């Protein structure tokens, strides 16, 4: 199979020559190759090799990597899931990414954790089940298709509400920058379970 990057060399070479204000003949003469060879290189009819590209890159004052595009790495993220205290987390972003995306499954049964705080900003979207979100004085239940975002310096806790697992996608930015705007109305816990009689967070 032909490397698709090879097909990009000709157009890049032509664009670089045009940007330098050189004619086909002028660049060919400077690089010590024939105009027909250069023309075939630019049109993709001649396969590029180092013997041809090195003098051309030198005359155009370019690095070879500017003529030959780098290989595109495998974009798939393959990280192991880990489970603790009834919560399974599957990282969906590369390790070390400034914005972490995680698929989280909360199993029913374990009591809600205590409220905690930490630096950052979080956005979440419920895929299935029902999520209990405790955020400062708010005690909310989110169903499938509902989203929420909040500053994680606000005391908060997440847990499953109901008899079936709750699955969601969460995006966390440790820098504390907002990721999305709030969307979808929140349903509330039954009166016996709620700690707040007012409305939840509103849309901006």
mmCIF file of C-alpha atoms in Angstrom:
data_model
loop_
_atom_site.group_PDB
_atom_site.id
_atom_site.type_symbol
_atom_site.label_atom_id
_atom_site.label_comp_id
_atom_site.label_asym_id
_atom_site.label_seq_id
_atom_site.Cartn_x
_atom_site.Cartn_y
_atom_site.Cartn_z
ATOM 1 C CA UNK A 1 0.000 0.000 0.000
ATOM 2 C CA UNK A 2 1.351 3.429 -0.961
ATOM 3 C CA UNK A 3 1.976 5.783 1.934
ATOM 4 C CA UNK A 4 -0.626 8.566 1.486
ATOM 5 C CA UNK A 5 1.905 11.081 2.794
ATOM 6 C CA UNK A 6 3.900 10.646 -0.424
ATOM 7 C CA UNK A 7 1.000 12.141 -2.381
ATOM 8 C CA UNK A 8 1.308 15.362 -0.346
ATOM 9 C CA UNK A 9 4.960 16.003 -1.276
ATOM 10 C CA UNK A 10 4.216 17.335 -4.791
ATOM 11 C CA UNK A 11 1.616 19.916 -3.746
ATOM 12 C CA UNK A 12 3.763 21.010 -0.788
ATOM 13 C CA UNK A 13 6.780 21.381 -3.054
ATOM 14 C CA UNK A 14 4.815 23.443 -5.579
ATOM 15 C CA UNK A 15 3.359 25.646 -2.845
ATOM 16 C CA UNK A 16 6.815 26.239 -1.322
ATOM 17 C CA UNK A 17 8.289 27.141 -4.714
ATOM 18 C CA UNK A 18 5.431 29.558 -5.422
ATOM 19 C CA UNK A 19 5.769 31.159 -1.987
ATOM 20 C CA UNK A 20 9.493 31.643 -2.667
ATOM 21 C CA UNK A 21 8.680 33.402 -5.939
ATOM 22 C CA UNK A 22 10.666 30.911 -8.038
ATOM 23 C CA UNK A 23 9.784 29.542 -11.446
ATOM 24 C CA UNK A 24 10.026 25.850 -12.152
ATOM 25 C CA UNK A 25 13.150 26.440 -14.237
ATOM 26 C CA UNK A 26 14.833 28.654 -11.646
ATOM 27 C CA UNK A 27 14.413 26.194 -8.782
ATOM 28 C CA UNK A 28 15.432 23.243 -10.941
ATOM 29 C CA UNK A 29 18.633 25.050 -11.986
ATOM 30 C CA UNK A 30 19.517 25.952 -8.390
ATOM 31 C CA UNK A 31 18.891 22.398 -7.184
ATOM 32 C CA UNK A 32 20.829 20.841 -10.059
ATOM 33 C CA UNK A 33 17.947 18.849 -11.515
ATOM 34 C CA UNK A 34 16.063 19.132 -14.776
ATOM 35 C CA UNK A 35 12.862 21.185 -15.009
ATOM 36 C CA UNK A 36 11.012 18.104 -16.294
ATOM 37 C CA UNK A 37 12.047 16.126 -13.212
ATOM 38 C CA UNK A 38 10.859 18.899 -10.918
ATOM 39 C CA UNK A 39 7.602 19.182 -12.865
ATOM 40 C CA UNK A 40 6.985 15.455 -12.495
ATOM 41 C CA UNK A 41 7.774 15.644 -8.786
ATOM 42 C CA UNK A 42 5.252 18.426 -8.280
ATOM 43 C CA UNK A 43 2.582 16.606 -10.267
ATOM 44 C CA UNK A 44 3.168 13.313 -8.458
ATOM 45 C CA UNK A 45 4.328 11.521 -11.609
ATOM 46 C CA UNK A 46 7.839 11.056 -10.212
ATOM 47 C CA UNK A 47 8.403 9.345 -6.858
ATOM 48 C CA UNK A 48 10.302 11.524 -4.417
ATOM 49 C CA UNK A 49 13.550 10.380 -2.813
ATOM 50 C CA UNK A 50 16.169 11.987 -0.597
ATOM 51 C CA UNK A 51 18.554 12.564 -3.521
ATOM 52 C CA UNK A 52 15.950 14.855 -5.099
ATOM 53 C CA UNK A 53 14.366 16.347 -1.993
ATOM 54 C CA UNK A 54 17.514 17.370 -0.127
ATOM 55 C CA UNK A 55 18.770 19.935 -2.685
ATOM 56 C CA UNK A 56 15.223 21.233 -3.223
ATOM 57 C CA UNK A 57 14.651 21.661 0.497
ATOM 58 C CA UNK A 58 18.028 23.407 0.811
ATOM 59 C CA UNK A 59 17.221 25.894 -1.965
ATOM 60 C CA UNK A 60 13.757 26.531 -0.529
ATOM 61 C CA UNK A 61 15.247 26.864 2.968
ATOM 62 C CA UNK A 62 12.891 24.246 4.339
ATOM 63 C CA UNK A 63 13.299 21.263 6.587
ATOM 64 C CA UNK A 64 12.454 17.894 5.087
ATOM 65 C CA UNK A 65 9.592 17.575 7.554
ATOM 66 C CA UNK A 66 7.972 20.585 5.867
ATOM 67 C CA UNK A 67 7.906 18.720 2.558
ATOM 68 C CA UNK A 68 7.183 15.248 3.932
ATOM 69 C CA UNK A 69 4.270 15.380 6.393
ATOM 70 C CA UNK A 70 4.832 13.409 9.609
ATOM 71 C CA UNK A 71 3.078 10.122 10.160
ATOM 72 C CA UNK A 72 -0.268 10.466 11.918
ATOM 73 C CA UNK A 73 -0.175 8.414 15.144
ATOM 74 C CA UNK A 74 -2.880 5.908 15.985
ATOM 75 C CA UNK A 75 -5.633 8.109 17.478
ATOM 76 C CA UNK A 76 -7.213 5.367 19.557
ATOM 77 C CA UNK A 77 -7.018 5.717 23.324
ATOM 78 C CA UNK A 78 -6.318 2.400 25.033
ATOM 79 C CA UNK A 79 -6.282 2.749 28.787
ATOM 80 C CA UNK A 80 -7.368 0.280 31.416
ATOM 81 C CA UNK A 81 -10.551 0.653 33.401
ATOM 82 C CA UNK A 82 -10.350 0.593 37.171
ATOM 83 C CA UNK A 83 -13.059 -0.048 39.753
ATOM 84 C CA UNK A 84 -13.237 1.071 43.356
ATOM 85 C CA UNK A 85 -16.099 1.230 45.842
ATOM 86 C CA UNK A 86 -18.719 0.429 43.194
ATOM 87 C CA UNK A 87 -17.438 3.015 40.709
ATOM 88 C CA UNK A 88 -15.837 1.961 37.391
ATOM 89 C CA UNK A 89 -13.850 4.567 35.511
ATOM 90 C CA UNK A 90 -12.668 4.182 31.918
ATOM 91 C CA UNK A 91 -10.267 6.965 30.827
ATOM 92 C CA UNK A 92 -11.121 8.204 27.315
ATOM 93 C CA UNK A 93 -8.305 10.733 26.902
ATOM 94 C CA UNK A 94 -4.546 10.131 26.624
ATOM 95 C CA UNK A 95 -2.609 10.098 29.858
ATOM 96 C CA UNK A 96 -1.329 13.559 30.668
ATOM 97 C CA UNK A 97 -3.998 15.338 28.642
ATOM 98 C CA UNK A 98 -4.881 18.746 30.189
ATOM 99 C CA UNK A 99 -8.570 17.903 29.793
ATOM 100 C CA UNK A 100 -9.525 14.448 31.044
ATOM 101 C CA UNK A 101 -12.568 12.627 29.650
ATOM 102 C CA UNK A 102 -13.837 9.605 31.598
ATOM 103 C CA UNK A 103 -16.689 7.152 31.192
ATOM 104 C CA UNK A 104 -17.999 6.416 34.678
ATOM 105 C CA UNK A 105 -20.399 3.736 35.879
ATOM 106 C CA UNK A 106 -21.895 4.045 39.366
ATOM 107 C CA UNK A 107 -23.341 0.828 40.749
ATOM 108 C CA UNK A 108 -26.480 1.047 42.915
ATOM 109 C CA UNK A 109 -26.168 0.298 46.602
ATOM 110 C CA UNK A 110 -23.140 2.095 48.033
ATOM 111 C CA UNK A 111 -24.074 5.170 50.100
ATOM 112 C CA UNK A 112 -23.264 8.547 48.566
ATOM 113 C CA UNK A 113 -19.734 9.735 49.340
ATOM 114 C CA UNK A 114 -19.157 12.808 51.438
ATOM 115 C CA UNK A 115 -18.976 16.131 49.660
ATOM 116 C CA UNK A 116 -15.484 17.112 48.562
ATOM 117 C CA UNK A 117 -13.708 19.936 46.776
ATOM 118 C CA UNK A 118 -10.702 20.221 44.462
ATOM 119 C CA UNK A 119 -9.391 22.594 41.826
ATOM 120 C CA UNK A 120 -10.920 22.365 38.359
ATOM 121 C CA UNK A 121 -14.134 22.506 36.375
ATOM 122 C CA UNK A 122 -16.303 19.538 35.434
ATOM 123 C CA UNK A 123 -18.944 18.839 32.784
ATOM 124 C CA UNK A 124 -20.945 15.618 32.767
ATOM 125 C CA UNK A 125 -23.577 13.944 30.602
ATOM 126 C CA UNK A 126 -25.775 11.058 31.767
ATOM 127 C CA UNK A 127 -25.991 8.140 29.323
ATOM 128 C CA UNK A 128 -28.196 5.748 31.268
ATOM 129 C CA UNK A 129 -29.650 5.304 34.734
ATOM 130 C CA UNK A 130 -30.095 8.172 37.182
ATOM 131 C CA UNK A 131 -27.325 10.202 38.730
ATOM 132 C CA UNK A 132 -27.529 11.909 42.099
ATOM 133 C CA UNK A 133 -25.560 15.145 42.094
ATOM 134 C CA UNK A 134 -25.035 16.862 45.424
ATOM 135 C CA UNK A 135 -23.629 20.337 44.879
ATOM 136 C CA UNK A 136 -23.403 22.648 47.891
ATOM 137 C CA UNK A 137 -27.038 23.145 49.013
ATOM 138 C CA UNK A 138 -28.484 21.450 45.889
ATOM 139 C CA UNK A 139 -29.483 17.785 45.825
ATOM 140 C CA UNK A 140 -30.399 16.830 42.253
ATOM 141 C CA UNK A 141 -31.221 13.774 40.164
ATOM 142 C CA UNK A 142 -30.235 13.738 36.493
ATOM 143 C CA UNK A 143 -31.600 11.238 33.987
ATOM 144 C CA UNK A 144 -30.406 10.106 30.534
ATOM 145 C CA UNK A 145 -29.691 13.009 28.216
ATOM 146 C CA UNK A 146 -29.251 15.541 31.002
ATOM 147 C CA UNK A 147 -26.033 17.461 31.529
ATOM 148 C CA UNK A 148 -24.477 19.556 34.257
ATOM 149 C CA UNK A 149 -21.332 21.568 34.798
ATOM 150 C CA UNK A 150 -19.834 23.046 37.918
ATOM 151 C CA UNK A 151 -16.757 24.464 39.548
ATOM 152 C CA UNK A 152 -15.227 21.590 41.504
ATOM 153 C CA UNK A 153 -14.130 23.990 44.222
ATOM 154 C CA UNK A 154 -17.801 23.837 45.227
ATOM 155 C CA UNK A 155 -18.471 20.922 47.634
ATOM 156 C CA UNK A 156 -19.950 18.105 45.556
ATOM 157 C CA UNK A 157 -20.572 14.362 45.365
ATOM 158 C CA UNK A 158 -21.809 11.978 42.658
ATOM 159 C CA UNK A 159 -23.604 8.662 43.147
ATOM 160 C CA UNK A 160 -26.173 6.319 41.616
ATOM 161 C CA UNK A 161 -29.842 6.992 42.367
ATOM 162 C CA UNK A 162 -32.189 4.036 41.989
ATOM 163 C CA UNK A 163 -31.883 0.302 41.443
ATOM 164 C CA UNK A 164 -29.962 0.280 38.149
ATOM 165 C CA UNK A 165 -26.395 1.388 37.393
ATOM 166 C CA UNK A 166 -25.843 4.944 36.236
ATOM 167 C CA UNK A 167 -23.482 5.544 33.338
ATOM 168 C CA UNK A 168 -22.137 8.928 32.321
ATOM 169 C CA UNK A 169 -19.345 10.729 30.521
ATOM 170 C CA UNK A 170 -17.459 13.351 32.497
ATOM 171 C CA UNK A 171 -14.972 15.931 31.223
ATOM 172 C CA UNK A 172 -12.664 17.470 33.787
ATOM 173 C CA UNK A 173 -10.425 20.480 33.285
ATOM 174 C CA UNK A 174 -7.897 20.861 36.068
ATOM 175 C CA UNK A 175 -7.177 24.443 34.967
ATOM 176 C CA UNK A 176 -10.669 25.441 36.064
ATOM 177 C CA UNK A 177 -11.864 26.608 32.643
ATOM 178 C CA UNK A 178 -15.503 26.125 31.655
ATOM 179 C CA UNK A 179 -16.085 23.429 29.053
ATOM 180 C CA UNK A 180 -19.734 23.743 28.009
ATOM 181 C CA UNK A 181 -22.737 25.757 29.062
ATOM 182 C CA UNK A 182 -25.341 24.212 31.294
ATOM 183 C CA UNK A 183 -28.145 22.450 29.466
ATOM 184 C CA UNK A 184 -31.268 20.360 30.109
ATOM 185 C CA UNK A 185 -33.552 20.892 33.111
ATOM 186 C CA UNK A 186 -32.802 18.951 36.280
ATOM 187 C CA UNK A 187 -35.275 16.639 37.946
ATOM 188 C CA UNK A 188 -35.255 16.672 41.711
ATOM 189 C CA UNK A 189 -35.169 14.023 44.354
ATOM 190 C CA UNK A 190 -38.435 13.165 46.123
ATOM 191 C CA UNK A 191 -39.231 15.543 48.978
ATOM 192 C CA UNK A 192 -38.113 12.939 51.511
ATOM 193 C CA UNK A 193 -34.640 12.772 49.974
ATOM 194 C CA UNK A 194 -33.989 16.329 48.877
ATOM 195 C CA UNK A 195 -32.115 18.874 50.905
ATOM 196 C CA UNK A 196 -33.096 21.900 48.841
ATOM 197 C CA UNK A 197 -36.587 23.173 48.060
ATOM 198 C CA UNK A 198 -35.441 25.836 45.565
ATOM 199 C CA UNK A 199 -34.513 25.558 41.931
ATOM 200 C CA UNK A 200 -31.236 23.992 40.829
ATOM 201 C CA UNK A 201 -28.546 25.748 38.816
ATOM 202 C CA UNK A 202 -30.044 27.758 35.971
ATOM 203 C CA UNK A 203 -28.874 28.197 32.394
ATOM 204 C CA UNK A 204 -26.599 31.136 31.760
#
